[in-house]
Amino acid sequence: PTAAMAGAVDLFAWSQTEGRDWQKEYMDGTAQYTNLNATLQGGDVRTRMLLSTGYNRQTTVAQGDQYNQRASVRLNVDHNSLDKRFGATATVTYSYSESDMARTDFAQYWNLAPNRPLYNANGGLNWSSMVNPEASLLQRYIGKSNSFISNLNLHYKLSTGLELRLNSGFNRTSTNQNARIPAISQFPAPQNPITTNNANFGIIDNQFYSVEPQLNYNRKLSKGDLNLLLGATFQNTAHISSSIRGERYINPQLLGAIPGATSYVLTGADTKYKYNSVFARATYNWEQKYIINGIIRRDGSSRFGADYSFGNFGSIGAAWLFTNESLFKDRKSILSFGKLKANWGVTGNDLISDYLYLSLFRPGSVYQGQTTLMPTNPSNPKIRWETTQKLDVGLDLGFFKQRVTFTADYY
C-alpha cells in the first residue's frame, strides 16, 4: 500500500475535491492582432518616390504579457533624366522586431493531473512530476533584431548601343537574444539539487555589400544582332557572433544584464568572406535563325589559399531555330516552333566553410593557470574550386501554335 501511494500521489496525497482545467488555466486568453500600414507616394515626370511604413503586433492565448512586434519603413526613389540617358533606382528598408515570450509551449501540460498542486507548503514550486507550468511563466526569452537593406542601381547611356550600369547593395542585420532562467524555475535534479539564477545572451551581427559594374554594347552587324557584356563583381560578407552564459546571479532581477553573474562561459565567431569576379559575354543572333554565345570569367574567393584562390571558367553554346527557315515558314500550322541547341561549359563553386585551408584551433581546458588550445581543423593549402563540366544537346518543338510542346535533352 505504501508503494502504491507513492506512485499515485494524485489519488492518495493530493486534494480530491480541487481540480484545474490546465488548458483553460494557461491557454484561455484572447490573442490580439494589430496591423497598421501607411503609404505616401508622389513625384513628377523625372522622379518618383514611395514611402511606406508598417507596424505589426501579435499576442498569444497563453498567460502573461507575451508578444511579437515589428515596425518597418521603406523608401523607393526612381529618377530618370529628361533625355533618358541617365537613370537611378534606390531602395532602402529598415525594420525592427522584438519578441518577449515564454520559453515553453503551454500545450504540453494538457495531460497533467487536474488536482496537481503548483506550490509546496513552503511556497516553492512543486516538482513531483519534474514539470511545473508556473516555471514556464518565470522563464523568458527576449529577442531584438534590427535589419537594414539597401540597393542602388545606376545606368548611363554613353552612346548609341553603349550603356554603363552599376548594381550595388548593402545589408546589415543585428540580433540580441536573452534567455532568463531564474533558480526557482529549474527542476532540482538529485545530482544537482541546488539551482542557480542563470541567463544566456546571444549577439549576432551580419554585414554584406556587393558592387557590380557592367558595360553593355549592342549593335547591328550584317544581318544579325551583336551583344557584348563586360562586367565585374565585388562582394564582401562579415559575420560576428558571441554567446555568453552567465551563471549564479545573486538576484534574478539582474538576468537581463550581462554584468552581475558569478561566472561566465563565452564562445564566439568572427569570419570574413570576399568574392571577386570579372567576366565577359558575347552573343550573336543571325536573323533569328542562328544563335551563338560564349562566356568567360575569372572568379576569386577568400575560402582558398593564395595559390588556388582564383579559377577560370566559361561556356559556349549554339542554337538553330530551323522553323524560321524559308522551308518551314508556310508550314507552321502544324510545327510552329523548332530549335536545335547545344552547349558546353565549366562552372565552379566555393560553397564550403571559411578558413578550411588554415589550421584552426579552439580554446581548451586550463592547465597550470593557462588556457590551452585544441586543434579543430588541420590545414589544407591545396583545397581549391570545385569544378563541374557539362555538355548538353537538346531539341525543342512546338506544335499547333505552341499548344503542344516537346523537349528532349541529352547531357
Short mmCIF file of N, CA and C in Angstrom, two decimals, residues 274 298-311 350 352-359 379-385:
data_model
loop_
_atom_site.label_atom_id
_atom_site.label_comp_id
_atom_site.label_asym_id
_atom_site.label_seq_id
_atom_site.Cartn_x
_atom_site.Cartn_y
_atom_site.Cartn_z
N LYS A 274 35.24 37.11 -48.91
CA LYS A 274 35.32 38.01 -50.05
C LYS A 274 35.25 37.21 -51.34
N ARG A 298 36.67 34.90 -64.61
CA ARG A 298 37.72 34.57 -63.64
C ARG A 298 37.21 34.97 -62.27
N ASP A 299 37.07 33.98 -61.39
CA ASP A 299 36.49 34.20 -60.07
C ASP A 299 37.56 34.01 -59.00
N GLY A 300 37.47 34.82 -57.96
CA GLY A 300 38.38 34.71 -56.83
C GLY A 300 37.61 34.63 -55.53
N SER A 301 38.09 33.77 -54.61
CA SER A 301 37.39 33.56 -53.35
C SER A 301 38.40 33.51 -52.21
N SER A 302 38.01 34.09 -51.07
CA SER A 302 38.88 34.07 -49.89
C SER A 302 38.83 32.73 -49.17
N ARG A 303 38.04 31.79 -49.64
CA ARG A 303 37.93 30.49 -48.98
C ARG A 303 39.03 29.51 -49.39
N PHE A 304 39.93 29.96 -50.26
CA PHE A 304 41.04 29.13 -50.68
C PHE A 304 42.35 29.86 -50.42
N GLY A 305 43.44 29.09 -50.35
CA GLY A 305 44.75 29.68 -50.14
C GLY A 305 45.21 30.49 -51.33
N ALA A 306 46.35 31.19 -51.17
CA ALA A 306 46.83 32.12 -52.18
C ALA A 306 47.06 31.44 -53.53
N ASP A 307 47.51 30.18 -53.54
CA ASP A 307 47.83 29.50 -54.80
C ASP A 307 46.59 29.04 -55.56
N TYR A 308 45.44 28.95 -54.88
CA TYR A 308 44.25 28.40 -55.53
C TYR A 308 43.03 29.30 -55.35
N SER A 309 43.23 30.56 -55.03
CA SER A 309 42.09 31.43 -54.76
C SER A 309 41.33 31.82 -56.02
N PHE A 310 41.97 31.74 -57.20
CA PHE A 310 41.31 32.14 -58.44
C PHE A 310 41.08 30.93 -59.33
N GLY A 311 39.99 30.98 -60.06
CA GLY A 311 39.64 29.93 -61.01
C GLY A 311 39.10 30.53 -62.29
N ASP A 350 32.42 27.65 -54.59
CA ASP A 350 33.22 27.73 -53.37
C ASP A 350 32.34 27.56 -52.14
N ILE A 352 31.87 26.15 -49.37
CA ILE A 352 32.45 25.45 -48.23
C ILE A 352 32.57 26.46 -47.09
N SER A 353 32.96 25.97 -45.93
CA SER A 353 33.13 26.85 -44.78
C SER A 353 34.38 27.72 -44.97
N ASP A 354 34.43 28.82 -44.25
CA ASP A 354 35.58 29.72 -44.33
C ASP A 354 36.78 29.12 -43.61
N TYR A 355 37.96 29.45 -44.12
CA TYR A 355 39.26 29.17 -43.48
C TYR A 355 39.61 27.69 -43.40
N LEU A 356 39.03 26.84 -44.24
CA LEU A 356 39.38 25.42 -44.18
C LEU A 356 40.80 25.15 -44.67
N TYR A 357 41.42 26.08 -45.37
CA TYR A 357 42.80 25.89 -45.82
C TYR A 357 43.81 26.21 -44.71
N LEU A 358 43.33 26.69 -43.57
CA LEU A 358 44.20 27.05 -42.46
C LEU A 358 44.07 26.04 -41.32
N SER A 359 45.07 26.01 -40.46
CA SER A 359 44.97 25.25 -39.21
C SER A 359 44.12 26.05 -38.22
N SER A 379 45.34 22.05 -41.52
CA SER A 379 45.45 22.90 -42.70
C SER A 379 45.42 22.07 -43.98
N ASN A 380 44.83 22.65 -45.00
CA ASN A 380 44.78 22.01 -46.32
C ASN A 380 45.00 23.10 -47.37
N PRO A 381 46.26 23.49 -47.59
CA PRO A 381 46.53 24.61 -48.52
C PRO A 381 46.18 24.30 -49.96
N LYS A 382 45.92 23.03 -50.30
CA LYS A 382 45.61 22.67 -51.69
C LYS A 382 44.11 22.60 -51.97
N ILE A 383 43.30 22.96 -51.00
CA ILE A 383 41.87 22.99 -51.25
C ILE A 383 41.59 24.05 -52.31
N ARG A 384 40.70 23.73 -53.25
CA ARG A 384 40.52 24.61 -54.41
C ARG A 384 39.07 24.61 -54.87
N TRP A 385 38.82 25.35 -55.96
CA TRP A 385 37.49 25.43 -56.53
C TRP A 385 37.00 24.05 -56.96
#
